[in-house]
Amino acid sequence: MEGRRQRMVADQLRANGISDPAVLQAMSAVPREEFVPAGLRSLAYDDRALGIGWGQTISQPLVVAAMTQALALGSEDTVLEVGTGSGYQAAVLSLLCRQVVSVELEPALAERAAANLRRLGYANVEVAVGDGHLGWPSRSPYQGILVACATPQVPAALVEQLDEGGRMVVPLGSSRADHQDLRLLKKNGGSLESRDLFAVRFVPLR
Ligand code: SAH
């Protein structure tokens, strides 16, 4: 698995524009095979999303890395993730910042991810059960927000909870369309700078 992980980093990430050394390091360190269902372990380093139950998916490694890189995190940052799923993205983020708060709507997924993260030693991830449309106000402001579900518009609570100078990545568009646009937002003097990065396909923010 170690060898496959290093090959994934070289062939899928470095070869496709992931250049931030800290992101590459984090992706080399987190064992994706521990976040996929037991029967899919042999596919853990394939260049694809995989089913994790409850109709949900663990994102493709390149998408995890690119969204993480876009946040340009600092070691003292607090990051909000919407859509914990397997907990894999949260584990990657946790190696690059001080604290991750990850909100998941489905309690069974949240419980499984939290137990897995604890078992693997990712102590600076807090998994919360709730509706990500509302963010998680008690730990705000966040220097980074990563939305791991598709939404037709950016939830207002997330914009409110983003720190001045903070960055948010969000797959914008209908989950029924064949793709969404991954948008990068930066809060600057009270207004939002916005840039589209690339096309992605996510399950809906419900
Ligand atoms: N980041 C995950 C993949 C996310 S899949 C990983 O690394 O594995 C999207 C997740 O968002 C699913 O687990 C889904 O249950 C969750 N979700 C959907 N709507 C949500 C909402 N309104 N609030 C919080 N989580 C939501």
mmCIF file of C-alpha atoms and ligand atoms in Angstrom:
data_model
loop_
_atom_site.group_PDB
_atom_site.id
_atom_site.type_symbol
_atom_site.label_atom_id
_atom_site.label_comp_id
_atom_site.label_asym_id
_atom_site.label_seq_id
_atom_site.Cartn_x
_atom_site.Cartn_y
_atom_site.Cartn_z
ATOM 1 C CA MET A 1 0.000 0.000 0.000
ATOM 2 C CA GLU A 2 2.881 2.355 0.822
ATOM 3 C CA GLY A 3 4.366 1.876 -2.658
ATOM 4 C CA ARG A 4 0.986 2.367 -4.326
ATOM 5 C CA ARG A 5 0.432 5.550 -2.317
ATOM 6 C CA GLN A 6 3.784 7.025 -3.411
ATOM 7 C CA ARG A 7 2.996 6.106 -7.046
ATOM 8 C CA MET A 8 -0.412 7.797 -6.729
ATOM 9 C CA VAL A 9 1.324 10.970 -5.491
ATOM 10 C CA ALA A 10 3.759 10.946 -8.429
ATOM 11 C CA ASP A 11 1.474 9.812 -11.262
ATOM 12 C CA GLN A 12 -1.879 11.358 -10.298
ATOM 13 C CA LEU A 13 -0.903 14.437 -8.265
ATOM 14 C CA ARG A 14 2.539 15.759 -9.272
ATOM 15 C CA ALA A 15 1.798 14.959 -12.909
ATOM 16 C CA ASN A 16 -1.430 16.974 -12.723
ATOM 17 C CA GLY A 17 -0.361 20.258 -11.196
ATOM 18 C CA ILE A 18 -0.190 19.523 -7.474
ATOM 19 C CA SER A 19 3.054 21.253 -6.505
ATOM 20 C CA ASP A 20 2.664 22.436 -2.897
ATOM 21 C CA PRO A 21 5.246 20.343 -0.977
ATOM 22 C CA ALA A 22 3.134 20.306 2.206
ATOM 23 C CA VAL A 23 0.083 19.004 0.306
ATOM 24 C CA LEU A 24 2.155 16.320 -1.450
ATOM 25 C CA GLN A 25 3.611 15.350 1.921
ATOM 26 C CA ALA A 26 0.161 15.062 3.516
ATOM 27 C CA MET A 27 -1.153 12.982 0.599
ATOM 28 C CA SER A 28 1.925 10.708 0.944
ATOM 29 C CA ALA A 29 1.190 10.215 4.617
ATOM 30 C CA VAL A 30 -2.564 9.534 4.900
ATOM 31 C CA PRO A 31 -3.479 5.855 4.307
ATOM 32 C CA ARG A 32 -6.477 6.132 1.941
ATOM 33 C CA GLU A 33 -6.961 2.344 2.193
ATOM 34 C CA GLU A 34 -8.085 2.852 5.819
ATOM 35 C CA PHE A 35 -10.943 5.127 4.686
ATOM 36 C CA VAL A 36 -12.517 2.873 2.033
ATOM 37 C CA PRO A 37 -14.744 -0.171 2.651
ATOM 38 C CA ALA A 38 -12.738 -3.357 3.333
ATOM 39 C CA GLY A 39 -13.790 -4.910 0.016
ATOM 40 C CA LEU A 40 -12.398 -1.934 -1.956
ATOM 41 C CA ARG A 41 -8.947 -1.690 -0.331
ATOM 42 C CA SER A 42 -7.216 -2.972 -3.449
ATOM 43 C CA LEU A 43 -8.698 0.001 -5.372
ATOM 44 C CA ALA A 44 -7.678 2.601 -2.757
ATOM 45 C CA TYR A 45 -5.013 4.215 -4.962
ATOM 46 C CA ASP A 46 -6.917 4.114 -8.241
ATOM 47 C CA ASP A 47 -7.543 7.492 -9.869
ATOM 48 C CA ARG A 48 -11.240 7.572 -8.940
ATOM 49 C CA ALA A 49 -13.911 8.181 -6.329
ATOM 50 C CA LEU A 50 -15.199 5.061 -4.507
ATOM 51 C CA GLY A 51 -18.498 4.224 -2.818
ATOM 52 C CA ILE A 52 -18.501 4.348 0.991
ATOM 53 C CA GLY A 53 -22.132 3.379 1.689
ATOM 54 C CA TRP A 54 -25.270 5.493 2.243
ATOM 55 C CA GLY A 55 -25.053 6.475 -1.441
ATOM 56 C CA GLN A 56 -21.955 8.596 -0.705
ATOM 57 C CA THR A 57 -18.394 8.573 -2.059
ATOM 58 C CA ILE A 58 -14.805 9.239 -1.028
ATOM 59 C CA SER A 59 -13.456 11.772 -3.550
ATOM 60 C CA GLN A 60 -10.780 11.053 -6.148
ATOM 61 C CA PRO A 61 -7.262 11.672 -4.714
ATOM 62 C CA LEU A 62 -6.525 14.429 -7.269
ATOM 63 C CA VAL A 63 -9.686 16.322 -6.281
ATOM 64 C CA VAL A 64 -8.823 16.036 -2.564
ATOM 65 C CA ALA A 65 -5.302 17.330 -3.241
ATOM 66 C CA ALA A 66 -6.394 20.158 -5.563
ATOM 67 C CA MET A 67 -9.085 21.425 -3.167
ATOM 68 C CA THR A 68 -6.600 21.266 -0.295
ATOM 69 C CA GLN A 69 -3.920 23.094 -2.285
ATOM 70 C CA ALA A 70 -6.394 25.837 -3.252
ATOM 71 C CA LEU A 71 -6.997 26.638 0.436
ATOM 72 C CA ALA A 72 -3.277 27.539 0.889
ATOM 73 C CA LEU A 73 -3.468 26.664 4.580
ATOM 74 C CA GLY A 74 -1.203 27.888 7.357
ATOM 75 C CA SER A 75 -0.222 25.769 10.349
ATOM 76 C CA GLU A 76 -2.268 27.916 12.764
ATOM 77 C CA ASP A 77 -5.485 27.848 10.710
ATOM 78 C CA THR A 78 -8.839 26.428 11.744
ATOM 79 C CA VAL A 79 -10.631 24.744 8.829
ATOM 80 C CA LEU A 80 -14.273 23.807 8.343
ATOM 81 C CA GLU A 81 -15.164 20.881 6.100
ATOM 82 C CA VAL A 82 -18.774 20.316 5.037
ATOM 83 C CA GLY A 83 -19.435 16.613 4.292
ATOM 84 C CA THR A 84 -17.149 14.367 6.378
ATOM 85 C CA GLY A 85 -18.028 11.202 4.431
ATOM 86 C CA SER A 86 -15.191 8.743 5.067
ATOM 87 C CA GLY A 87 -13.050 11.291 6.959
ATOM 88 C CA TYR A 88 -10.199 11.014 4.413
ATOM 89 C CA GLN A 89 -10.283 14.663 3.325
ATOM 90 C CA ALA A 90 -10.422 15.741 6.973
ATOM 91 C CA ALA A 91 -7.317 13.636 7.736
ATOM 92 C CA VAL A 92 -5.398 15.308 4.885
ATOM 93 C CA LEU A 93 -6.457 18.787 6.066
ATOM 94 C CA SER A 94 -5.533 17.962 9.666
ATOM 95 C CA LEU A 95 -1.854 17.603 8.748
ATOM 96 C CA LEU A 96 -1.774 21.146 7.339
ATOM 97 C CA CYS A 97 -3.543 23.238 9.974
ATOM 98 C CA ARG A 98 -4.189 23.515 13.697
ATOM 99 C CA GLN A 99 -7.799 22.275 13.875
ATOM 100 C CA VAL A 100 -10.346 20.748 11.514
ATOM 101 C CA VAL A 101 -14.067 20.886 12.230
ATOM 102 C CA SER A 102 -15.972 18.572 9.869
ATOM 103 C CA VAL A 103 -19.774 18.594 9.685
ATOM 104 C CA GLU A 104 -21.698 15.540 8.422
ATOM 105 C CA LEU A 105 -25.460 15.217 7.950
ATOM 106 C CA GLU A 106 -25.639 11.406 8.206
ATOM 107 C CA PRO A 107 -25.016 10.353 11.839
ATOM 108 C CA ALA A 108 -23.830 6.831 10.960
ATOM 109 C CA LEU A 109 -21.171 8.188 8.578
ATOM 110 C CA ALA A 110 -20.084 10.790 11.134
ATOM 111 C CA GLU A 111 -19.731 8.139 13.822
ATOM 112 C CA ARG A 112 -17.734 5.789 11.620
ATOM 113 C CA ALA A 113 -15.432 8.567 10.380
ATOM 114 C CA ALA A 114 -14.857 9.933 13.885
ATOM 115 C CA ALA A 115 -13.967 6.470 15.229
ATOM 116 C CA ASN A 116 -11.624 5.844 12.307
ATOM 117 C CA LEU A 117 -9.877 9.204 12.655
ATOM 118 C CA ARG A 118 -9.415 8.589 16.376
ATOM 119 C CA ARG A 119 -8.041 5.081 15.773
ATOM 120 C CA LEU A 120 -5.528 6.425 13.238
ATOM 121 C CA GLY A 121 -4.389 9.234 15.550
ATOM 122 C CA TYR A 122 -5.859 12.309 13.821
ATOM 123 C CA ALA A 123 -6.507 14.045 17.129
ATOM 124 C CA ASN A 124 -7.100 17.559 15.766
ATOM 125 C CA VAL A 125 -10.250 16.643 13.810
ATOM 126 C CA GLU A 126 -13.639 17.228 15.412
ATOM 127 C CA VAL A 127 -16.554 15.568 13.611
ATOM 128 C CA ALA A 128 -19.956 17.148 14.221
ATOM 129 C CA VAL A 129 -23.392 15.945 13.117
ATOM 130 C CA GLY A 130 -25.431 18.690 11.519
ATOM 131 C CA ASP A 131 -26.552 20.453 8.373
ATOM 132 C CA GLY A 132 -23.546 21.978 6.661
ATOM 133 C CA HIS A 133 -25.729 24.766 5.211
ATOM 134 C CA LEU A 134 -25.455 26.266 8.689
ATOM 135 C CA GLY A 135 -21.692 25.778 9.026
ATOM 136 C CA TRP A 136 -20.508 25.370 12.606
ATOM 137 C CA PRO A 137 -20.668 28.835 14.170
ATOM 138 C CA SER A 138 -19.171 28.036 17.577
ATOM 139 C CA ARG A 139 -15.670 27.424 16.123
ATOM 140 C CA SER A 140 -15.751 30.262 13.591
ATOM 141 C CA PRO A 141 -14.163 32.255 12.044
ATOM 142 C CA TYR A 142 -12.468 29.776 9.726
ATOM 143 C CA GLN A 143 -9.390 30.600 7.667
ATOM 144 C CA GLY A 144 -10.364 27.809 5.271
ATOM 145 C CA ILE A 145 -13.706 26.222 4.332
ATOM 146 C CA LEU A 146 -13.936 23.142 2.095
ATOM 147 C CA VAL A 147 -17.373 22.122 0.856
ATOM 148 C CA ALA A 148 -17.365 18.473 -0.267
ATOM 149 C CA CYS A 149 -20.892 18.438 -1.751
ATOM 150 C CA ALA A 150 -22.455 20.166 -4.738
ATOM 151 C CA THR A 151 -24.655 23.192 -4.141
ATOM 152 C CA PRO A 152 -26.380 25.595 -6.551
ATOM 153 C CA GLN A 153 -25.401 28.536 -4.356
ATOM 154 C CA VAL A 154 -22.913 29.249 -1.601
ATOM 155 C CA PRO A 155 -24.714 28.993 1.774
ATOM 156 C CA ALA A 156 -24.761 32.436 3.412
ATOM 157 C CA ALA A 157 -23.739 31.045 6.821
ATOM 158 C CA LEU A 158 -20.497 29.759 5.339
ATOM 159 C CA VAL A 159 -19.617 33.178 3.938
ATOM 160 C CA GLU A 160 -20.332 34.692 7.357
ATOM 161 C CA GLN A 161 -18.133 32.170 9.130
ATOM 162 C CA LEU A 162 -15.182 32.698 6.763
ATOM 163 C CA ASP A 163 -12.439 34.841 8.305
ATOM 164 C CA GLU A 164 -11.194 38.034 6.658
ATOM 165 C CA GLY A 165 -8.515 36.837 4.201
ATOM 166 C CA GLY A 166 -9.910 33.302 4.426
ATOM 167 C CA ARG A 167 -10.523 31.011 1.459
ATOM 168 C CA MET A 168 -13.380 28.708 0.580
ATOM 169 C CA VAL A 169 -13.614 26.014 -2.126
ATOM 170 C CA VAL A 170 -17.086 24.909 -3.156
ATOM 171 C CA PRO A 171 -18.466 22.797 -6.043
ATOM 172 C CA LEU A 172 -21.048 25.155 -7.494
ATOM 173 C CA GLY A 173 -23.914 23.925 -9.635
ATOM 174 C CA SER A 174 -26.672 21.374 -9.731
ATOM 175 C CA SER A 175 -25.817 17.881 -8.505
ATOM 176 C CA ARG A 176 -27.992 16.605 -11.369
ATOM 177 C CA ALA A 177 -25.763 18.249 -13.988
ATOM 178 C CA ASP A 178 -22.849 16.173 -15.294
ATOM 179 C CA HIS A 179 -20.400 18.450 -13.476
ATOM 180 C CA GLN A 180 -20.102 21.473 -11.201
ATOM 181 C CA ASP A 181 -17.557 24.297 -11.262
ATOM 182 C CA LEU A 182 -15.149 24.255 -8.359
ATOM 183 C CA ARG A 183 -15.152 27.858 -7.181
ATOM 184 C CA LEU A 184 -12.459 29.457 -5.020
ATOM 185 C CA LEU A 185 -13.712 32.392 -2.919
ATOM 186 C CA LYS A 186 -11.517 34.743 -0.927
ATOM 187 C CA LYS A 187 -12.862 37.220 1.611
ATOM 188 C CA ASN A 188 -11.157 40.541 1.118
ATOM 189 C CA GLY A 189 -12.216 43.717 2.877
ATOM 190 C CA GLY A 190 -15.748 42.442 3.275
ATOM 191 C CA SER A 191 -16.171 41.503 -0.393
ATOM 192 C CA LEU A 192 -15.605 38.164 -2.084
ATOM 193 C CA GLU A 193 -13.049 37.543 -4.795
ATOM 194 C CA SER A 194 -14.115 34.606 -6.888
ATOM 195 C CA ARG A 195 -12.401 32.337 -9.395
ATOM 196 C CA ASP A 196 -13.437 29.088 -11.086
ATOM 197 C CA LEU A 197 -10.771 26.383 -10.850
ATOM 198 C CA PHE A 198 -11.956 23.294 -12.764
ATOM 199 C CA ALA A 199 -14.920 20.992 -13.259
ATOM 200 C CA VAL A 200 -15.775 18.451 -10.562
ATOM 201 C CA ARG A 201 -18.590 16.032 -9.809
ATOM 202 C CA PHE A 202 -19.933 15.817 -6.264
ATOM 203 C CA VAL A 203 -22.959 14.325 -4.507
ATOM 204 C CA PRO A 204 -25.540 16.950 -3.466
ATOM 205 C CA LEU A 205 -25.519 19.097 -0.343
ATOM 206 C CA ARG A 206 -28.848 17.854 1.050
HETATM 207 N N1 SAH B 1 -15.057 14.542 2.131
HETATM 208 C C1 SAH B 1 -15.548 13.181 2.060
HETATM 209 C C2 SAH B 1 -16.438 12.929 0.864
HETATM 210 C C3 SAH B 1 -17.685 13.721 0.932
HETATM 211 S S1 SAH B 1 -19.087 13.011 0.126
HETATM 212 C C4 SAH B 1 -14.431 12.166 2.117
HETATM 213 O O1 SAH B 1 -13.247 12.550 2.203
HETATM 214 O O2 SAH B 1 -14.722 10.975 2.142
HETATM 215 C C5 SAH B 1 -20.270 14.186 0.676
HETATM 216 C C6 SAH B 1 -20.711 14.010 2.096
HETATM 217 O O3 SAH B 1 -21.532 15.124 2.426
HETATM 218 C C7 SAH B 1 -21.564 12.767 2.344
HETATM 219 O O4 SAH B 1 -21.031 12.050 3.405
HETATM 220 C C8 SAH B 1 -22.946 13.343 2.692
HETATM 221 O O5 SAH B 1 -23.638 12.559 3.646
HETATM 222 C C9 SAH B 1 -22.584 14.697 3.258
HETATM 223 N N2 SAH B 1 -23.651 15.707 3.211
HETATM 224 C C10 SAH B 1 -24.633 15.874 2.281
HETATM 225 N N3 SAH B 1 -25.411 16.920 2.590
HETATM 226 C C11 SAH B 1 -24.905 17.451 3.737
HETATM 227 C C12 SAH B 1 -25.287 18.562 4.563
HETATM 228 N N4 SAH B 1 -26.341 19.333 4.271
HETATM 229 N N5 SAH B 1 -24.558 18.798 5.662
HETATM 230 C C13 SAH B 1 -23.489 18.022 5.984
HETATM 231 N N6 SAH B 1 -23.082 16.962 5.245
HETATM 232 C C14 SAH B 1 -23.786 16.681 4.130
#
